[in-house]
mmCIF file of C-alpha atoms in Angstrom:
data_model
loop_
_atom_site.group_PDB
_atom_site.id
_atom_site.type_symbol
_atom_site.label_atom_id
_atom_site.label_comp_id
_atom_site.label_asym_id
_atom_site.label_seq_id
_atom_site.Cartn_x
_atom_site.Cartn_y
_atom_site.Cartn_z
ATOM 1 C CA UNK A 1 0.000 0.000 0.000
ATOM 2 C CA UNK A 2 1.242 3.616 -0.915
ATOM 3 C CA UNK A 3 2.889 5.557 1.968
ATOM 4 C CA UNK A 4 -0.136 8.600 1.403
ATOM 5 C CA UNK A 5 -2.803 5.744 1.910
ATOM 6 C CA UNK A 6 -1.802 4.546 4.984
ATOM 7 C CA UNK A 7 -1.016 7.713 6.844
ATOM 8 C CA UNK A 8 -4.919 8.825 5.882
ATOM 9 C CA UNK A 9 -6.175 5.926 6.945
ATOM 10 C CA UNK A 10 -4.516 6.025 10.264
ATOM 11 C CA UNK A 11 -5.513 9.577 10.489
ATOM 12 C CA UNK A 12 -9.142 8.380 9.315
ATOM 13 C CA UNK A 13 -8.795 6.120 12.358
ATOM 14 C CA UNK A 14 -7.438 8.265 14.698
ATOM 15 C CA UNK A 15 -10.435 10.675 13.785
ATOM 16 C CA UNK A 16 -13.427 8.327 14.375
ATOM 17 C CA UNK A 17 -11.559 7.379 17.586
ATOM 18 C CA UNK A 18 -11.358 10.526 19.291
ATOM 19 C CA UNK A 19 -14.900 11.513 18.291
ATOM 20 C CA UNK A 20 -16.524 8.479 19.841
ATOM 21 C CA UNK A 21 -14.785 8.955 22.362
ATOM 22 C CA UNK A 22 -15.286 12.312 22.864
ATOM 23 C CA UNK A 23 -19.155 12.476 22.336
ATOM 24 C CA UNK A 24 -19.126 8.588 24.443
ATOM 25 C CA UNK A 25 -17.910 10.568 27.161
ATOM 26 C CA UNK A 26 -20.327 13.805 27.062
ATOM 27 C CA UNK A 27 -22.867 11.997 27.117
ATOM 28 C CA UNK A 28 -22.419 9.848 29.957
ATOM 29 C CA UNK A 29 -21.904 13.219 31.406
ATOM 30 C CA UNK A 30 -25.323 14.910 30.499
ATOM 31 C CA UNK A 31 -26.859 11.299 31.955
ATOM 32 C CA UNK A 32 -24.852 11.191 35.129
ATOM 33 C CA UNK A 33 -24.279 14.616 36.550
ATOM 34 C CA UNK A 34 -26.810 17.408 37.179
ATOM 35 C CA UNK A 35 -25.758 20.821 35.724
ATOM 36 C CA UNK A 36 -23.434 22.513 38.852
ATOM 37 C CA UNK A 37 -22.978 19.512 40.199
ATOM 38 C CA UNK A 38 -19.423 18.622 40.624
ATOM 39 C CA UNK A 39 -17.718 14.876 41.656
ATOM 40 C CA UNK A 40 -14.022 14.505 41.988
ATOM 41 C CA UNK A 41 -12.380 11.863 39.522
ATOM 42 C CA UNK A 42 -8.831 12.225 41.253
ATOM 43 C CA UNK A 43 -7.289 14.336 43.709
ATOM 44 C CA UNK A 44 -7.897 18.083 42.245
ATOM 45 C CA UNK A 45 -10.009 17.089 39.619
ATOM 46 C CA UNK A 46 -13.384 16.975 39.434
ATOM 47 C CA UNK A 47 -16.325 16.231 37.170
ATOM 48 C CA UNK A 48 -18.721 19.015 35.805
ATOM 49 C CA UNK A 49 -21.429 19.232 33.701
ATOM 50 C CA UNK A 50 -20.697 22.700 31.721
ATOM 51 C CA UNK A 51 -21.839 24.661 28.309
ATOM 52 C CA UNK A 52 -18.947 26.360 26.250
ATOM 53 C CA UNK A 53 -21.029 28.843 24.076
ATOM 54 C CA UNK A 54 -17.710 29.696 22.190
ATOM 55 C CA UNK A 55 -14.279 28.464 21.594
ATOM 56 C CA UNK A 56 -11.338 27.585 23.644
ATOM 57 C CA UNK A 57 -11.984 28.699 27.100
ATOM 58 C CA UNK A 58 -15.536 30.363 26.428
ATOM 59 C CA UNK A 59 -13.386 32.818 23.863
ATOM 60 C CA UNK A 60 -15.849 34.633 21.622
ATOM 61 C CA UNK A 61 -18.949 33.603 23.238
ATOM 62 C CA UNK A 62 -22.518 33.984 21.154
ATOM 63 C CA UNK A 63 -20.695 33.932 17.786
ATOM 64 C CA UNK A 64 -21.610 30.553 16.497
ATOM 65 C CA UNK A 65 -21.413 31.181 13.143
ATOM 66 C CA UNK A 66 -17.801 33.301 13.309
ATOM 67 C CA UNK A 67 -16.775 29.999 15.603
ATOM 68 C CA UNK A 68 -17.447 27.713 13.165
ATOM 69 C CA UNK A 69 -16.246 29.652 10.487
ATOM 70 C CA UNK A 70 -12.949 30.066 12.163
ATOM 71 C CA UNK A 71 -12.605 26.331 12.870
ATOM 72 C CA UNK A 72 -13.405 25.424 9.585
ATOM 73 C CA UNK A 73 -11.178 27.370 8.232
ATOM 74 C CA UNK A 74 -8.562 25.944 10.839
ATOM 75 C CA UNK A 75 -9.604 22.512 9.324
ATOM 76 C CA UNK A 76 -9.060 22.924 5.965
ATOM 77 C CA UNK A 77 -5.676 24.599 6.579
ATOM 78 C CA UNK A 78 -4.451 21.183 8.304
ATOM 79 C CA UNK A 79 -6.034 19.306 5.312
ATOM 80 C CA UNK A 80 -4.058 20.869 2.823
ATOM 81 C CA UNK A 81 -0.956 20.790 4.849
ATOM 82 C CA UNK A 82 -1.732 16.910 5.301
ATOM 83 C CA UNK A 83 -2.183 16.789 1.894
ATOM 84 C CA UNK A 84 0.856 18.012 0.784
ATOM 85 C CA UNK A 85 2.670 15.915 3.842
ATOM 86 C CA UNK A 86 1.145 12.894 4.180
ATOM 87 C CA UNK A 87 4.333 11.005 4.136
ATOM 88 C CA UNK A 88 6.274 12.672 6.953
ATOM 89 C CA UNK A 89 6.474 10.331 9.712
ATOM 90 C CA UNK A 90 3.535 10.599 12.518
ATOM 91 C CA UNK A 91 1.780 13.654 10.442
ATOM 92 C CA UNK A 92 -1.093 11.392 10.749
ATOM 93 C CA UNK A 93 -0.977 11.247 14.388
ATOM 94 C CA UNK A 94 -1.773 14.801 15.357
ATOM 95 C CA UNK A 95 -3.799 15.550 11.722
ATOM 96 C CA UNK A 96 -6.199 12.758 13.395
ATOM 97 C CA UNK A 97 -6.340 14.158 16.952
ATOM 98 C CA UNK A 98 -6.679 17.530 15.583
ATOM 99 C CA UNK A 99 -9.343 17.086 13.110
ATOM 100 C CA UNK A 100 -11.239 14.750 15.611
ATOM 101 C CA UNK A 101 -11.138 16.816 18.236
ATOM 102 C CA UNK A 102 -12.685 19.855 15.937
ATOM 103 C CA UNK A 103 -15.398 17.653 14.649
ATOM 104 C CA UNK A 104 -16.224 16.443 18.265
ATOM 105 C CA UNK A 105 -17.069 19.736 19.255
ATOM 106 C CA UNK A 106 -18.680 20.831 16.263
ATOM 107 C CA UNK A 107 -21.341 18.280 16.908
ATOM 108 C CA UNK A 108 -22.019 19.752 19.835
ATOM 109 C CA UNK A 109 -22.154 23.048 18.409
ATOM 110 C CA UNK A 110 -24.849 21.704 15.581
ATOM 111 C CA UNK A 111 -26.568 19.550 17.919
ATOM 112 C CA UNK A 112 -27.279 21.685 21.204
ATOM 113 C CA UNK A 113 -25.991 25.094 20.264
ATOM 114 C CA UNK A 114 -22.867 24.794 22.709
ATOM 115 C CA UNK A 115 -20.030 21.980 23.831
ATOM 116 C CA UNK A 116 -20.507 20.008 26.705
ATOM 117 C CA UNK A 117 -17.475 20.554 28.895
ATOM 118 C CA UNK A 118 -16.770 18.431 32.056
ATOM 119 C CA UNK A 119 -13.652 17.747 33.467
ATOM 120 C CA UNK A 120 -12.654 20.610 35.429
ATOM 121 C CA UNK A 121 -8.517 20.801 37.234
ATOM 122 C CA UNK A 122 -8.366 23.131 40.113
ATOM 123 C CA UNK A 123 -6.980 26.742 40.478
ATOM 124 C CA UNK A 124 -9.547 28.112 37.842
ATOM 125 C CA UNK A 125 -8.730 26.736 35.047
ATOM 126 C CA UNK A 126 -11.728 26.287 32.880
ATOM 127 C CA UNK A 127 -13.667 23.099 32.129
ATOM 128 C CA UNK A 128 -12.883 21.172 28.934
ATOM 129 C CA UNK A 129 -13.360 17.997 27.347
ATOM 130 C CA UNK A 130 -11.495 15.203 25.446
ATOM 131 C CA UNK A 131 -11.887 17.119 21.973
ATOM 132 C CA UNK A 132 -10.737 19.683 23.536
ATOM 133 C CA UNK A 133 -7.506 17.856 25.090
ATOM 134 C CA UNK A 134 -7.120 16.221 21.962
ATOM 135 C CA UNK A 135 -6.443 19.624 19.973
ATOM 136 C CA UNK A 136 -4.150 20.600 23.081
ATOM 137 C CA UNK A 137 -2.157 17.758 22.619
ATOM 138 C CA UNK A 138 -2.571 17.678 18.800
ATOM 139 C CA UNK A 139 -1.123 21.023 18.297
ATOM 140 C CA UNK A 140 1.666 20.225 20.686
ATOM 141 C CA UNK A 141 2.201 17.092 18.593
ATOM 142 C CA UNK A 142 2.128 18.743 15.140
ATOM 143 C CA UNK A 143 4.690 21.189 16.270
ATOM 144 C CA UNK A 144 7.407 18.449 17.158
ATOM 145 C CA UNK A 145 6.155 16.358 14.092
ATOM 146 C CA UNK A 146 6.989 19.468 11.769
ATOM 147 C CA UNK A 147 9.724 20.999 13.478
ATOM 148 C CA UNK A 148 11.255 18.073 15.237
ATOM 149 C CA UNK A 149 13.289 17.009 12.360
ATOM 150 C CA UNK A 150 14.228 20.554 11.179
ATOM 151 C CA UNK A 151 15.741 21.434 14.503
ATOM 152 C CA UNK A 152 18.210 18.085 14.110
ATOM 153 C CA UNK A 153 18.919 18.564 10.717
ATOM 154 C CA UNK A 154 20.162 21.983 10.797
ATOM 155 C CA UNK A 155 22.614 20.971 14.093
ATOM 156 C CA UNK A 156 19.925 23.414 16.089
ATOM 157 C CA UNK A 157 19.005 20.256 18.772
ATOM 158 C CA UNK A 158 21.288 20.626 21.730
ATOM 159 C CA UNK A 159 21.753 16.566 22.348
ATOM 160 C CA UNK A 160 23.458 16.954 18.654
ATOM 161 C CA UNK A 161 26.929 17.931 17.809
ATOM 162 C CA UNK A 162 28.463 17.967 14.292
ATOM 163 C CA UNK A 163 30.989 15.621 13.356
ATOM 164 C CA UNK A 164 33.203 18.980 13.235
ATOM 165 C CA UNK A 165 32.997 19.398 16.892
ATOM 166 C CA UNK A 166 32.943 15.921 17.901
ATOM 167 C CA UNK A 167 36.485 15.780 16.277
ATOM 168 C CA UNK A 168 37.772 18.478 18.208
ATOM 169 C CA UNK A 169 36.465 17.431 21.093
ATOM 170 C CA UNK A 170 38.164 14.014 20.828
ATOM 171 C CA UNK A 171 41.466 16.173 19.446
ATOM 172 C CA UNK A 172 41.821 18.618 22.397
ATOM 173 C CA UNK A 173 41.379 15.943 24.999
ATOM 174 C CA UNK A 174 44.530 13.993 23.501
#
């Protein structure tokens, strides 16, 4: 099977994946806990039932259609860039996490006007769910993905030295 193939499948896979997940998981929530109600999961983090009326963080609340907009046009941007990169090692990983965690939410947004956020960590920090961790950790991921390799090919990664300075090392210690 062609390289391309198989990294959109995987990414195909990864998709579906997070967005069961993701909409598994909200609405156990909307079933289990009672709107203000909060149970802790672990030490520091608890379990909320909470509507996000706009992005990230409640960012640009009560614009629904400049929200969706904006992530669409987020989307496509990583689908091009896919597109033209679908062979780079992992590309599929966070292309699949990203994209899964947009369309999680956005069935939220087309189903019941807002997203369903519920796991809440302490010191104010605002509720969010697994979509929403997924594009955290999918953007994170993209960036070493793309950059990763750049930084040791151009000598930039500090664990790497050039064979230059390798050689002098070994020279000055004789």
């Amino acid at each position: 099977m062609r390289p391309a193939l198989v990294a959109w499948l995987r990414a195909g896979l990864v998709i579906v994946g997070v967005v069961a997940l993701d909409q598994f998981t909200k609405r156990q929530v909307e079933h289990s806990i009672v709107p203000g109600e909060e149970r802790r999961l672990l030490p520091g983090v608890q379990l909320v039932d909470a509507r996000n009326h706009g992005v990230a963080f409640g960012f640009l609340p009560g614009h629904h259609i400049a929200v969706t907009i904006i992530i669409g046009v987020a989307v496509l941007g990583l689908l091009v860039y896919f597109m033209r990169h679908a062979t780079k090692p992992l590309i599929w990983l966070p292309t699949g996490m990203l994209i899964g965690g947009a369309l999680g939410n956005i069935i939220d947004r087309l189903r019941d006007g807002s997203v369903t956020d519920f796991i809440k960590l302490p010191l104010g920090w605002p509720p969010f769910n697994l979509a929403d961790a997924s594009i955290t950790f999918g953007v994170l991921l993209l960036v070493f993905v793309v950059e990763g390799p750049r930084a040791q090919a151009d000598g930039s990664d500090p664990g790497s030295q050039p064979e230059a300075a390798v050689g002098r090392e070994q020279t000055e210690r004789s």
